[in-house]
């Protein structure tokens, strides 16, 4: 409890009781103003210093930068040759080695297209059309092959970072319309439709993603008529879409509830029917309100796609994990892969987080 | 067709079509599934629950042997899930509260350190952290053969921490009863004295009286009841430690990962909640002469609590569901036990239905409890 009290006493909310002497600079009092404050500063700096020493020691000082597994074993620090030797496997999994320029190009094209799409000024029907008609088909052809002399690569050989991007991006892109439909169903006046919507949303939100992935990979084949098999990747993708749709529906519902009822009534008095009111009046306003939370949700789903590892898909985390189990490196590179993967996930999540904050700012300052 | 243009009839029509489509899909799936199961000679129904499990579960809060039934194995899985989620929610909330208040500190070093903590936890997948903690524990501590004996009978190795265990010969039930009675008595005392203070205005050390009310039954039981215990001291064998209480690395890694992820979420929620209370409240409390700690306790936190509770409910639901990631590092939670059963019996549909049902039921229970608490602290408008 004393710890709480010292923390509380330094909380920014309460004005400081002691008036700092004029001789002390502002800078000084922020760090060492009161004895308690000075203690906190010293403790924090000590923690930062100890962590930094540990990290720098492991990452650089004691690390091996070039060499063989045996040389790595001799040192106590990180083993970077492991990463350089395994880099292509970590990024692309079992994709045929000579063809790995294809997932690389696809990934760069995808990231470039995403970067362009992040600018709010280019949003519109044209952008959507460009994605559906140009970007996605090109990506698919690059990955799967079969046209323009590219060899066919079955989805069982897809893996690594492109797979993680694909699962999260397609998952959310397909879940968005479904989520909107579910939100509308939940807000509907028709009791049967409402019950179906609420039932789906609450059941999916009440169970872990793992269970839905298990359902898709273990249970779904039992429900398929004889002779029909669906690709495992597609099954996991469908599971992610259904899961994401329930969460999107709840976010969109928040946006729908924020639209005053007068908007619907105005539409009705103009003689518009339900779909016209929704499409032309309510949804454009509601969706604009929920774009920042949707981007936050996307960050969460980008991280949650790591769960497909558990049902045996080779996503980025799984390639990292299996790379470390390589007999040549086993027991030598224990943490390096995880640290590298953590950095990759951190960079992408932090960028999207910054984008979400930018959008919030953007919508607060622009009107149209 | 004027009938079709009647809004009410159309409404009925849409609903009938929607329900019909859902039922049709369900029927088609059900019939193909039962045909497939019959063809593959997989048994159906829940009869397998009474069969002997035959597999080992490394950790269980209730007694379990491989000769017990599959139903009991599932029960072990449920208690393990509940145990780890409860502990993670508890520790994570305390830690998150401290971090959240630290983020609002005037001290730039503290607030930035806490920001870094929250960002590092929120931007990296939980599963990655679980695997990282697990391999860290495995690789940092020595193998069992060279276990470190920290205290006599306390061994630390990469298969976990082993300590002497208490075995109750008698008096366990009496002690538990005394504990429950003590907690109830402490609450009752605090409540009665609190009301008296409001009526009479006299200050009394309520915490002291409550502590006495709590300890009295326990002390009385220890003095008068017949309590006898034996110590089960672990012994270092050639390959493993036998006996004692075993804290396994899987459990520690899972608890650590979940606790940290809860704490990061709680920190953000607490920060937003405190910031949402208007500055005038601080000023008014200061004008009344309350100290900062009392202002926070009596004025700010009760108001912040109303904002905090709904997102906190979501965090607790999330940690409960995230505990299912246990399967990745081998902690025998509900999902992992069900997965073993699925592989053993082949009855995937039933096993998945059971664990989804349990998750759904417990999720609803958590929501109900938190909603009840929320209603208690909600603003009562006249």
XYZ file of C-alpha atoms in Angstrom:
750
model
C 0.000 0.000 0.000
C 2.903 2.355 0.691
C 3.974 1.870 -2.874
C 0.559 2.974 -4.064
C 0.744 6.018 -1.830
C 4.106 7.163 -3.131
C 2.938 6.651 -6.665
C -0.289 8.444 -5.915
C 1.488 11.357 -4.301
C 3.434 11.876 -7.489
C 0.396 11.571 -9.729
C 0.122 14.341 -12.245
C -3.411 15.139 -11.269
C -2.743 16.765 -7.937
C -0.896 20.054 -7.854
C 2.406 19.763 -6.064
C 2.218 21.103 -2.487
C 5.783 22.334 -2.253
C 6.470 25.411 -4.292
C 9.906 24.901 -5.793
C 12.445 27.551 -4.883
C 13.114 29.947 -7.703
C 16.721 28.770 -7.858
C 15.680 25.276 -8.862
C 14.947 24.977 -12.508
C 11.703 23.491 -13.758
C 13.640 20.627 -15.241
C 15.205 19.749 -11.926
C 11.956 19.773 -9.975
C 10.269 17.477 -12.474
C 12.859 14.805 -11.708
C 14.036 15.525 -8.157
C 11.413 17.976 -6.800
C 10.551 16.048 -3.623
C 12.410 13.238 -1.860
C 9.775 10.757 -3.041
C 10.108 11.988 -6.585
C 13.880 11.741 -6.479
C 13.594 8.172 -5.211
C 11.253 7.273 -8.079
C 13.618 8.834 -10.625
C 16.597 6.932 -9.241
C 14.698 3.633 -9.076
C 13.427 4.030 -12.651
C 16.815 4.995 -14.030
C 18.325 2.042 -12.177
C 15.773 -0.324 -13.743
C 16.361 1.108 -17.221
C 20.108 0.855 -16.758
C 19.987 -2.755 -15.531
C 17.710 -3.807 -18.410
C 19.822 -1.977 -20.965
C 22.984 -3.590 -19.640
C 21.396 -7.032 -19.848
C 20.060 -6.420 -23.356
C 23.229 -4.853 -24.783
C 25.334 -7.607 -23.263
C 23.207 -10.322 -24.838
C 22.511 -8.573 -28.147
C 25.984 -7.187 -28.912
C 28.810 -7.667 -26.426
C 28.591 -11.425 -25.877
C 26.970 -12.158 -29.232
C 28.353 -14.047 -32.197
C 27.878 -12.232 -35.496
C 29.520 -14.605 -37.967
C 30.374 -18.222 -37.493
C 29.114 -21.758 -37.159
C 26.677 -23.264 -34.665
C 29.644 -24.545 -32.668
C 31.121 -21.080 -32.346
C 27.693 -19.825 -31.217
C 27.579 -22.454 -28.533
C 30.851 -21.216 -27.104
C 29.540 -17.721 -26.417
C 26.792 -16.825 -23.968
C 25.196 -14.060 -26.029
C 22.915 -14.010 -29.036
C 23.647 -16.133 -32.085
C 23.068 -13.970 -35.158
C 24.420 -16.438 -37.756
C 21.280 -18.444 -36.996
C 19.095 -15.622 -38.271
C 21.095 -15.021 -41.429
C 21.203 -18.735 -42.206
C 17.497 -19.200 -41.596
C 16.227 -15.826 -42.775
C 14.653 -17.001 -46.014
C 12.931 -19.905 -44.346
C 11.610 -17.652 -41.568
C 10.160 -15.219 -44.093
C 8.824 -17.629 -46.713
C 8.523 -21.080 -45.127
C 8.534 -24.028 -47.513
C 7.888 -21.904 -50.598
C 10.163 -23.309 -53.347
C 13.567 -21.755 -52.882
C 14.125 -20.537 -56.466
C 10.651 -19.030 -56.569
C 10.929 -17.012 -53.384
C 11.210 -13.760 -55.329
C 7.472 -14.176 -55.933
C 6.283 -13.920 -52.308
C 8.832 -11.155 -51.799
C 7.440 -9.155 -54.729
C 3.907 -9.898 -53.571
C 4.685 -8.687 -50.072
C 6.311 -5.483 -51.309
C 3.432 -4.839 -53.690
C 0.967 -5.465 -50.871
C 2.753 -3.170 -48.437
C 3.067 -0.473 -51.127
C -0.628 -0.721 -51.947
C -1.449 -0.542 -48.228
C 0.731 2.526 -47.827
C -1.065 4.293 -50.670
C -4.467 3.249 -49.304
C -3.651 4.698 -45.912
C -3.965 8.245 -47.238
C -7.570 9.312 -46.540
C -7.625 11.519 -49.688
C -7.462 8.533 -52.061
C -10.350 6.673 -50.357
C -13.259 5.971 -52.622
C -14.807 3.638 -55.119
C -11.770 3.829 -57.398
C -9.464 2.541 -54.688
C -11.760 -0.367 -53.865
C -11.957 -1.239 -57.548
C -8.179 -1.042 -57.895
C -7.752 -3.475 -54.988
C -10.327 -5.958 -56.234
C -9.502 -5.766 -59.937
C -5.736 -5.224 -59.928
C -3.908 -5.716 -56.633
C -5.538 -8.875 -55.286
C -5.484 -10.828 -58.605
C -1.826 -9.907 -59.148
C -1.015 -11.002 -55.597
C -2.852 -14.271 -56.090
C -1.141 -15.035 -59.393
C 2.238 -14.226 -57.891
C 1.662 -16.527 -54.918
C -0.194 -19.409 -56.567
C 1.250 -19.266 -60.081
C -0.268 -21.107 -63.024
C -0.301 -18.120 -65.390
C 2.391 -16.308 -67.393
C 4.723 -19.270 -67.123
C 4.828 -19.194 -63.326
C 4.934 -22.662 -61.797
C 2.027 -23.663 -59.614
C 2.729 -23.544 -55.876
C 0.069 -25.271 -53.747
C -1.120 -23.490 -50.606
C 0.442 -26.191 -48.428
C 3.810 -24.682 -49.349
C 2.816 -21.127 -48.503
C 4.197 -19.810 -45.276
C 5.931 -17.151 -43.294
C 5.190 -13.465 -43.269
C 3.143 -13.387 -46.531
C 0.787 -15.952 -44.987
C 0.402 -13.896 -41.806
C -0.386 -10.773 -43.838
C -2.813 -12.702 -46.009
C -4.695 -14.260 -43.101
C -5.128 -10.979 -41.278
C -5.777 -8.734 -44.273
C -8.213 -10.962 -46.195
C -9.726 -11.945 -42.862
C -10.624 -8.403 -41.998
C -11.512 -7.322 -45.548
C -14.070 -10.131 -45.848
C -15.232 -9.786 -42.258
C -16.107 -6.128 -42.678
C -19.214 -6.559 -44.901
C -20.281 -9.580 -42.858
C -19.797 -7.638 -39.627
C -21.853 -4.727 -40.953
C -24.620 -7.131 -41.951
C -24.548 -8.677 -38.469
C -24.659 -5.259 -36.805
C -27.678 -4.333 -38.934
C -29.295 -7.669 -38.046
C -28.740 -6.975 -34.370
C -30.284 -3.513 -34.683
C -33.174 -4.825 -36.804
C -36.858 -4.451 -35.909
C -37.569 -8.028 -36.998
C -37.307 -10.260 -33.910
C -36.207 -13.454 -35.676
C -33.407 -11.676 -37.549
C -32.341 -9.909 -34.364
C -32.201 -13.191 -32.436
C -30.087 -14.808 -35.150
C -27.704 -11.836 -35.176
C -27.381 -11.642 -31.378
C -26.958 -15.409 -31.136
C -24.126 -15.530 -33.661
C -22.312 -12.509 -32.239
C -22.549 -13.581 -28.604
C -21.610 -17.212 -29.214
C -18.551 -16.289 -31.255
C -17.471 -13.623 -28.766
C -17.976 -16.004 -25.863
C -15.488 -18.625 -27.020
C -11.752 -18.391 -27.710
C -10.426 -18.102 -31.278
C -8.635 -21.421 -30.753
C -11.931 -23.249 -30.446
C -13.197 -21.796 -33.721
C -9.935 -22.713 -35.436
C -10.258 -26.233 -34.039
C -13.801 -26.380 -35.340
C -12.668 -25.325 -38.795
C -9.725 -27.710 -38.996
C -10.919 -30.763 -37.073
C -14.687 -30.640 -37.101
C -15.570 -29.083 -40.450
C -14.280 -31.987 -42.592
C -16.845 -34.167 -40.832
C -19.625 -31.858 -41.999
C -18.571 -31.923 -45.626
C -20.273 -34.272 -48.105
C -18.151 -37.174 -49.261
C -15.407 -36.305 -51.716
C -15.429 -32.589 -51.074
C -12.358 -31.349 -49.258
C -11.582 -27.739 -48.581
C -8.049 -26.487 -48.392
C -6.821 -26.216 -44.791
C -5.650 -22.658 -45.350
C -9.082 -21.654 -46.630
C -10.745 -23.299 -43.631
C -8.569 -21.371 -41.187
C -9.208 -18.217 -43.196
C -12.972 -18.730 -42.981
C -12.676 -19.268 -39.227
C -10.794 -15.997 -38.856
C -13.374 -14.192 -41.007
C -16.292 -15.466 -38.900
C -14.467 -14.630 -35.679
C -13.528 -11.125 -36.831
C -17.056 -10.472 -38.122
C -18.553 -10.832 -34.637
C -16.123 -8.298 -33.173
C -16.569 -5.900 -36.100
C -20.331 -6.172 -35.649
C -20.033 -4.934 -32.070
C -17.871 -1.979 -33.108
C -20.230 -1.072 -35.966
C -23.176 -1.355 -33.569
C -21.520 1.338 -31.462
C -21.348 3.545 -34.541
C -24.989 2.841 -35.442
C -26.123 3.749 -31.932
C -24.282 7.052 -32.159
C -26.413 8.161 -35.143
C -29.449 10.165 -33.928
C -32.813 8.612 -34.665
C -33.816 11.768 -36.516
C -31.562 10.707 -39.392
C -33.640 7.565 -39.975
C -36.885 9.466 -39.562
C -35.741 12.106 -42.020
C -34.996 9.362 -44.516
C -38.412 7.791 -43.962
C -40.156 11.115 -44.464
C -38.391 11.395 -47.810
C -39.977 8.077 -48.758
C -36.765 6.070 -48.831
C -36.949 2.396 -47.908
C -34.793 0.614 -45.329
C -31.831 -0.233 -47.547
C -31.723 3.226 -49.076
C -31.754 4.836 -45.635
C -29.002 2.541 -44.409
C -26.816 2.809 -47.484
C -27.151 6.504 -48.154
C -27.711 8.040 -44.711
C -26.907 5.899 -41.674
C -23.954 3.694 -42.668
C -21.749 6.428 -44.195
C -21.954 8.396 -40.943
C -21.700 5.379 -38.639
C -18.734 3.793 -40.425
C -16.780 7.026 -40.414
C -17.118 7.142 -36.645
C -15.777 3.629 -36.170
C -12.730 3.702 -38.463
C -10.181 4.353 -35.651
C -11.453 1.482 -33.432
C -11.508 -0.745 -36.517
C -7.824 -0.040 -37.117
C -7.148 -0.925 -33.448
C -9.081 -4.141 -33.955
C -6.964 -4.860 -37.009
C -3.811 -4.617 -34.893
C -5.306 -7.189 -32.519
C -6.194 -9.537 -35.357
C -2.798 -9.192 -36.963
C -1.432 -10.507 -33.672
C -4.164 -13.113 -33.231
C -3.378 -14.768 -36.571
C -0.374 -16.253 -34.751
C -2.872 -18.733 -33.285
C -3.050 -20.634 -36.583
C 0.334 -22.008 -35.487
C -1.562 -24.200 -33.040
C -3.644 -25.845 -35.762
C -0.549 -26.450 -37.882
C -0.372 -23.653 -40.425
C 3.050 -22.231 -41.185
C 2.559 -18.584 -40.364
C 5.403 -16.255 -39.464
C 5.559 -17.312 -35.804
C 5.521 -20.975 -36.797
C 8.370 -20.635 -39.291
C 10.360 -18.918 -36.554
C 9.564 -21.729 -34.158
C 10.373 -24.541 -36.565
C 13.592 -22.779 -37.652
C 14.769 -22.961 -34.056
C 13.977 -26.673 -33.959
C 16.351 -27.333 -36.846
C 18.724 -30.048 -35.545
C 21.713 -27.966 -36.582
C 20.697 -25.073 -34.353
C 18.597 -26.770 -31.703
C 19.577 -25.809 -28.187
C 21.861 -23.085 -29.511
C 19.431 -20.517 -30.859
C 16.769 -20.598 -28.161
C 15.567 -17.008 -28.000
C 16.973 -15.262 -31.086
C 14.079 -16.212 -33.338
C 11.450 -15.061 -30.840
C 13.245 -11.773 -30.273
C 13.412 -11.195 -34.024
C 9.724 -12.085 -34.480
C 8.799 -9.808 -31.584
C 10.612 -6.916 -33.262
C 8.808 -7.550 -36.571
C 5.393 -7.725 -34.884
C 6.178 -4.698 -32.764
C 7.157 -2.573 -35.763
C 4.004 -3.386 -37.740
C 1.671 -3.049 -34.738
C 3.236 0.212 -33.596
C 2.982 1.658 -37.118
C -0.684 0.751 -37.308
C -1.231 2.154 -33.819
C 0.317 5.441 -34.929
C -1.928 5.371 -38.001
C -4.986 4.821 -35.798
C -4.065 7.870 -33.712
C -3.489 9.884 -36.899
C -6.973 8.923 -38.147
C -8.559 9.967 -34.868
C -6.862 13.331 -35.190
C -7.829 13.578 -38.855
C -11.507 12.935 -38.240
C -11.559 15.388 -35.375
C -10.255 18.187 -37.561
C -11.970 17.583 -40.897
C -15.621 17.977 -41.773
C -17.421 16.976 -44.905
C -49.351 -8.821 -56.005
C -50.514 -6.332 -53.407
C -49.938 -8.801 -50.562
C -46.193 -8.593 -51.153
C -46.228 -4.822 -50.693
C -47.735 -5.039 -47.199
C -44.895 -4.108 -44.834
C -46.018 -6.533 -42.121
C -46.310 -9.484 -44.447
C -42.922 -8.699 -45.919
C -41.423 -8.563 -42.440
C -42.796 -12.040 -41.684
C -41.584 -13.309 -45.040
C -38.007 -12.100 -44.476
C -37.901 -13.683 -41.047
C -39.283 -17.000 -42.263
C -36.708 -17.039 -45.079
C -33.814 -16.214 -42.711
C -34.771 -18.833 -40.141
C -35.454 -21.341 -42.918
C -32.022 -20.856 -44.487
C -30.292 -21.270 -41.126
C -32.283 -24.414 -40.331
C -31.595 -25.819 -43.791
C -27.852 -25.334 -43.424
C -27.947 -26.881 -39.960
C -29.963 -29.859 -41.230
C -27.665 -30.468 -44.213
C -24.588 -30.311 -41.995
C -26.135 -32.552 -39.383
C -27.178 -35.219 -41.849
C -23.852 -35.264 -43.708
C -22.007 -35.389 -40.406
C -24.000 -38.317 -39.094
C -23.561 -40.135 -42.423
C -19.806 -39.479 -42.369
C -19.479 -40.583 -38.762
C -21.414 -43.774 -39.446
C -19.192 -44.503 -42.435
C -15.959 -43.883 -40.500
C -17.273 -45.944 -37.621
C -16.888 -43.145 -35.070
C -19.143 -43.446 -32.039
C -21.457 -40.573 -31.212
C -22.970 -39.321 -28.000
C -21.499 -38.494 -24.649
C -21.028 -42.056 -23.425
C -17.242 -41.678 -23.631
C -17.305 -39.373 -20.612
C -17.739 -42.360 -18.298
C -14.862 -44.313 -19.855
C -11.441 -44.530 -18.286
C -9.202 -41.637 -19.351
C -5.878 -43.472 -19.294
C -3.674 -40.422 -19.829
C -1.586 -38.453 -17.374
C -2.336 -34.823 -16.586
C 0.794 -33.163 -15.223
C -1.004 -30.657 -13.083
C -4.347 -30.709 -11.366
C -6.010 -28.783 -8.612
C -8.247 -31.751 -7.752
C -7.084 -35.314 -7.301
C -6.774 -37.155 -10.589
C -5.329 -40.484 -11.680
C -5.130 -41.893 -15.205
C -7.615 -44.530 -14.050
C -10.281 -41.861 -13.489
C -12.997 -41.157 -16.049
C -12.720 -38.830 -19.044
C -15.399 -36.688 -17.427
C -13.126 -36.137 -14.442
C -10.225 -35.293 -16.789
C -12.376 -32.561 -18.336
C -13.168 -31.305 -14.849
C -9.427 -31.119 -14.151
C -9.019 -29.088 -17.350
C -11.773 -26.689 -16.268
C -10.237 -26.156 -12.810
C -6.822 -25.556 -14.376
C -8.274 -22.975 -16.778
C -10.154 -21.245 -13.976
C -7.128 -21.330 -11.673
C -4.720 -19.710 -14.099
C -7.241 -17.113 -15.348
C -8.280 -16.104 -11.825
C -4.695 -15.671 -10.662
C -3.722 -13.785 -13.832
C -6.744 -11.476 -13.493
C -5.938 -10.805 -9.837
C -2.190 -10.132 -10.243
C -2.711 -8.315 -13.535
C -5.278 -5.961 -12.016
C -3.006 -5.000 -9.111
C 0.003 -4.544 -11.396
C -2.061 -2.693 -14.000
C -3.442 -0.310 -11.377
C 0.100 0.617 -10.319
C 1.277 0.982 -13.925
C -1.794 3.054 -14.858
C -1.244 5.456 -11.973
C 2.479 5.519 -12.802
C 1.665 6.586 -16.355
C -0.047 9.695 -14.982
C 2.938 10.607 -12.815
C 4.488 14.061 -13.072
C 7.857 12.374 -13.110
C 8.860 12.063 -16.801
C 11.105 9.065 -16.220
C 8.387 7.044 -14.498
C 5.614 7.954 -16.926
C 7.770 7.161 -19.970
C 8.982 3.895 -18.508
C 5.368 2.864 -17.928
C 4.446 3.930 -21.470
C 7.254 1.751 -22.833
C 6.023 -1.145 -20.689
C 2.469 -0.869 -21.997
C 3.525 -0.427 -25.625
C 5.946 -3.364 -25.514
C 3.181 -5.609 -24.211
C 0.386 -4.421 -26.477
C 2.286 -4.553 -29.764
C 3.617 -8.103 -29.615
C 1.342 -11.178 -29.836
C 0.583 -12.876 -26.523
C 1.390 -16.288 -28.002
C 4.886 -15.074 -28.901
C 5.394 -13.868 -25.328
C 4.216 -17.194 -23.917
C 6.693 -19.115 -26.071
C 9.438 -16.630 -25.198
C 8.875 -16.885 -21.420
C 8.673 -20.637 -21.645
C 11.929 -21.068 -23.527
C 13.556 -18.462 -21.298
C 12.670 -20.494 -18.206
C 13.781 -23.722 -19.854
C 17.105 -22.320 -21.048
C 18.092 -20.143 -18.076
C 17.612 -22.647 -15.264
C 19.766 -25.778 -14.972
C 18.436 -29.285 -15.784
C 16.964 -31.378 -12.969
C 20.192 -33.281 -12.388
C 21.936 -30.068 -11.353
C 18.916 -28.548 -9.602
C 19.779 -25.646 -7.344
C 18.826 -26.310 -3.730
C 17.873 -22.803 -2.643
C 16.706 -23.775 0.843
C 16.665 -27.246 2.352
C 13.956 -29.045 0.373
C 13.429 -26.240 -2.162
C 14.774 -27.093 -5.616
C 14.912 -24.818 -8.647
C 15.538 -26.289 -12.085
C 14.239 -26.032 -15.625
C 11.423 -28.382 -14.710
C 10.163 -25.859 -12.209
C 10.250 -25.022 -8.559
C 9.751 -27.883 -6.109
C 8.978 -27.137 -2.467
C 7.973 -29.277 0.494
C 4.233 -29.843 0.569
C 1.884 -29.883 3.527
C -0.277 -32.944 3.916
C -3.281 -32.568 6.170
C -3.956 -35.506 8.418
C -6.920 -33.913 10.156
C -8.436 -30.534 10.844
C -8.312 -29.235 7.278
C -12.084 -28.860 7.043
C -12.198 -27.078 10.388
C -9.532 -24.627 9.258
C -11.325 -23.856 5.994
C -14.568 -23.312 7.900
C -12.778 -20.991 10.312
C -11.329 -19.026 7.395
C -14.733 -18.588 5.736
C -16.340 -17.617 9.050
C -13.495 -15.168 9.673
C -13.915 -13.455 6.290
C -17.685 -13.166 6.833
C -17.186 -11.815 10.356
C -14.636 -9.259 9.159
C -17.010 -7.978 6.473
C -19.929 -7.825 8.930
C -17.840 -5.951 11.526
C -16.605 -3.431 8.973
C -20.124 -2.852 7.751
C -21.684 -2.409 11.190
C -18.909 -0.104 12.384
C -19.075 1.871 9.131
C -22.779 2.490 9.634
C -22.203 3.432 13.276
C -19.631 5.972 12.189
C -22.045 7.571 9.771
C -24.705 7.786 12.496
C -22.568 8.853 15.460
C -19.622 10.508 13.734
C -17.124 8.780 16.048
C -13.891 7.496 14.493
C -12.983 3.937 15.372
C -10.137 1.832 13.932
C -12.410 -0.210 11.687
C -9.545 -2.085 10.003
C -8.237 -3.250 13.366
C -11.616 -4.567 14.499
C -12.118 -6.298 11.159
C -8.691 -7.935 11.419
C -9.535 -9.183 14.923
C -12.861 -10.550 13.697
C -11.018 -12.359 10.901
C -8.254 -13.823 13.051
C -10.344 -14.866 16.079
C -11.986 -17.987 14.539
C -8.660 -19.059 12.965
C -6.733 -18.753 16.224
C -9.489 -20.552 18.121
C -9.417 -23.431 15.618
C -5.662 -23.756 15.735
C -5.720 -23.788 19.539
C -8.639 -26.112 20.150
C -9.191 -28.264 17.060
C -7.090 -31.351 16.496
C -4.870 -30.351 13.587
C -2.048 -32.568 12.475
C 0.060 -32.200 9.353
C 2.988 -33.994 7.779
C 5.574 -32.513 5.454
C 6.237 -34.149 2.112
C 9.858 -33.204 1.410
C 11.017 -33.624 -2.216
C 14.001 -35.814 -2.961
C 16.461 -35.337 -5.774
C 16.636 -38.517 -7.803
C 18.787 -39.219 -10.821
C 16.376 -37.851 -13.411
C 13.566 -36.225 -11.545
C 12.467 -34.828 -8.278
C 9.893 -36.876 -6.459
C 7.400 -35.687 -3.891
C 6.706 -32.177 -2.674
C 4.753 -29.403 -4.307
C 5.718 -28.780 -7.918
C 5.386 -25.357 -9.557
C 5.832 -26.177 -13.228
C 7.438 -23.917 -15.867
C 4.377 -24.271 -18.125
C 2.157 -22.831 -15.418
C 4.625 -20.076 -14.525
C 5.129 -19.049 -18.178
C 1.381 -18.991 -18.813
C 0.632 -17.089 -15.623
C 3.408 -14.595 -16.346
C 2.299 -14.018 -19.936
C -1.376 -13.617 -19.046
C -0.645 -11.415 -16.020
C 1.526 -9.046 -18.053
C -1.040 -8.817 -20.846
C -3.843 -8.118 -18.355
C -1.720 -5.509 -16.590
C -1.068 -3.614 -19.834
C -4.781 -3.521 -20.637
C -5.786 -2.578 -17.089
C -3.154 0.182 -17.053
C -4.671 1.787 -20.144
C -8.190 1.434 -18.758
C -7.251 2.925 -15.375
C -5.404 5.806 -16.990
C -8.348 6.643 -19.252
C -10.756 6.311 -16.318
C -8.842 8.655 -14.022
C -8.292 11.163 -16.798
C -12.013 11.168 -17.524
C -12.831 12.511 -14.054
C -12.998 16.273 -14.379
C -10.324 18.472 -12.862
C -12.947 20.336 -10.838
C -13.360 17.245 -8.672
C -9.711 17.422 -7.638
C -10.018 21.126 -6.943
C -13.234 20.730 -4.963
C -11.714 17.964 -2.826
C -8.578 20.045 -2.217
C -10.788 22.991 -1.246
C -12.481 20.753 1.337
C -9.049 20.069 2.797
C -8.690 16.435 1.790
C -5.184 15.114 1.298
C -4.175 13.821 -2.112
C -4.371 10.156 -1.166
C -7.828 10.645 0.397
C -8.975 12.646 -2.625
C -7.970 9.797 -4.892
C -9.567 7.191 -2.645
C -12.794 8.972 -1.719
C -13.496 11.257 -4.667
C -11.650 10.289 -7.836
C -11.520 6.474 -7.818
C -15.237 5.936 -7.041
C -16.075 8.094 -10.051
C -13.371 6.576 -12.242
C -14.633 3.115 -11.278
C -17.884 3.689 -13.162
C -15.941 4.342 -16.345
C -13.449 1.568 -15.674
C -15.749 -1.380 -15.007
C -17.250 -2.089 -18.459
C -13.863 -2.252 -20.243
C -12.448 -4.141 -17.251
C -15.143 -6.779 -17.752
C -13.947 -7.173 -21.333
C -10.358 -7.569 -20.142
C -11.351 -10.336 -17.723
C -13.326 -12.106 -20.449
C -10.318 -11.797 -22.748
C -7.862 -13.272 -20.244
C -10.233 -16.139 -19.592
C -10.410 -16.897 -23.306
C -6.683 -16.266 -23.841
C -5.830 -18.884 -21.225
C -6.645 -21.350 -24.015
C -3.244 -20.495 -25.532
C -1.936 -22.844 -22.818
C -1.989 -25.621 -25.391
C 0.985 -24.027 -27.183
C 3.285 -24.521 -24.189
C 1.714 -27.649 -22.764
C -0.194 -26.470 -19.705
C -3.120 -28.886 -19.308
C -6.030 -26.452 -19.518
C -9.501 -27.315 -20.781
C -8.573 -27.011 -24.464
C -5.482 -29.175 -24.144
C -7.295 -31.899 -22.198
C -10.112 -31.818 -24.759
C -7.578 -32.048 -27.551
C -6.060 -35.161 -25.977
C -9.519 -36.675 -25.617
C -10.280 -35.777 -29.219
C -7.190 -37.604 -30.435
C -7.909 -40.584 -28.221
C -11.597 -41.137 -28.858
C -11.987 -39.474 -32.251
C -15.142 -37.787 -31.006
C -14.146 -34.307 -32.128
C -17.660 -32.895 -32.308
C -18.559 -33.801 -28.739
C -15.209 -32.689 -27.299
C -15.328 -29.320 -29.065
C -18.985 -28.887 -28.101
C -18.118 -29.494 -24.448
C -15.297 -27.004 -24.242
C -17.111 -24.370 -26.264
C -20.123 -24.802 -23.992
C -17.968 -24.449 -20.879
C -16.297 -21.298 -22.214
C -19.634 -19.822 -23.220
C -21.203 -20.609 -19.851
C -18.308 -19.214 -17.833
C -18.119 -16.113 -20.072
C -21.771 -15.440 -19.380
C -21.158 -15.992 -15.658
C -18.273 -13.462 -15.640
C -20.449 -10.950 -17.505
C -23.269 -11.412 -15.004
C -21.010 -10.946 -11.976
C -19.365 -7.860 -13.460
C -22.722 -6.393 -14.529
C -24.020 -6.907 -10.998
C -20.981 -5.094 -9.622
C -21.361 -2.388 -12.245
C -24.979 -1.838 -11.248
C -23.863 -1.510 -7.618
C -21.349 1.235 -8.305
C -23.377 2.930 -11.061
C -24.598 6.456 -10.521
C -28.022 6.311 -8.877
C -30.050 9.042 -10.454
C -33.027 10.343 -8.585
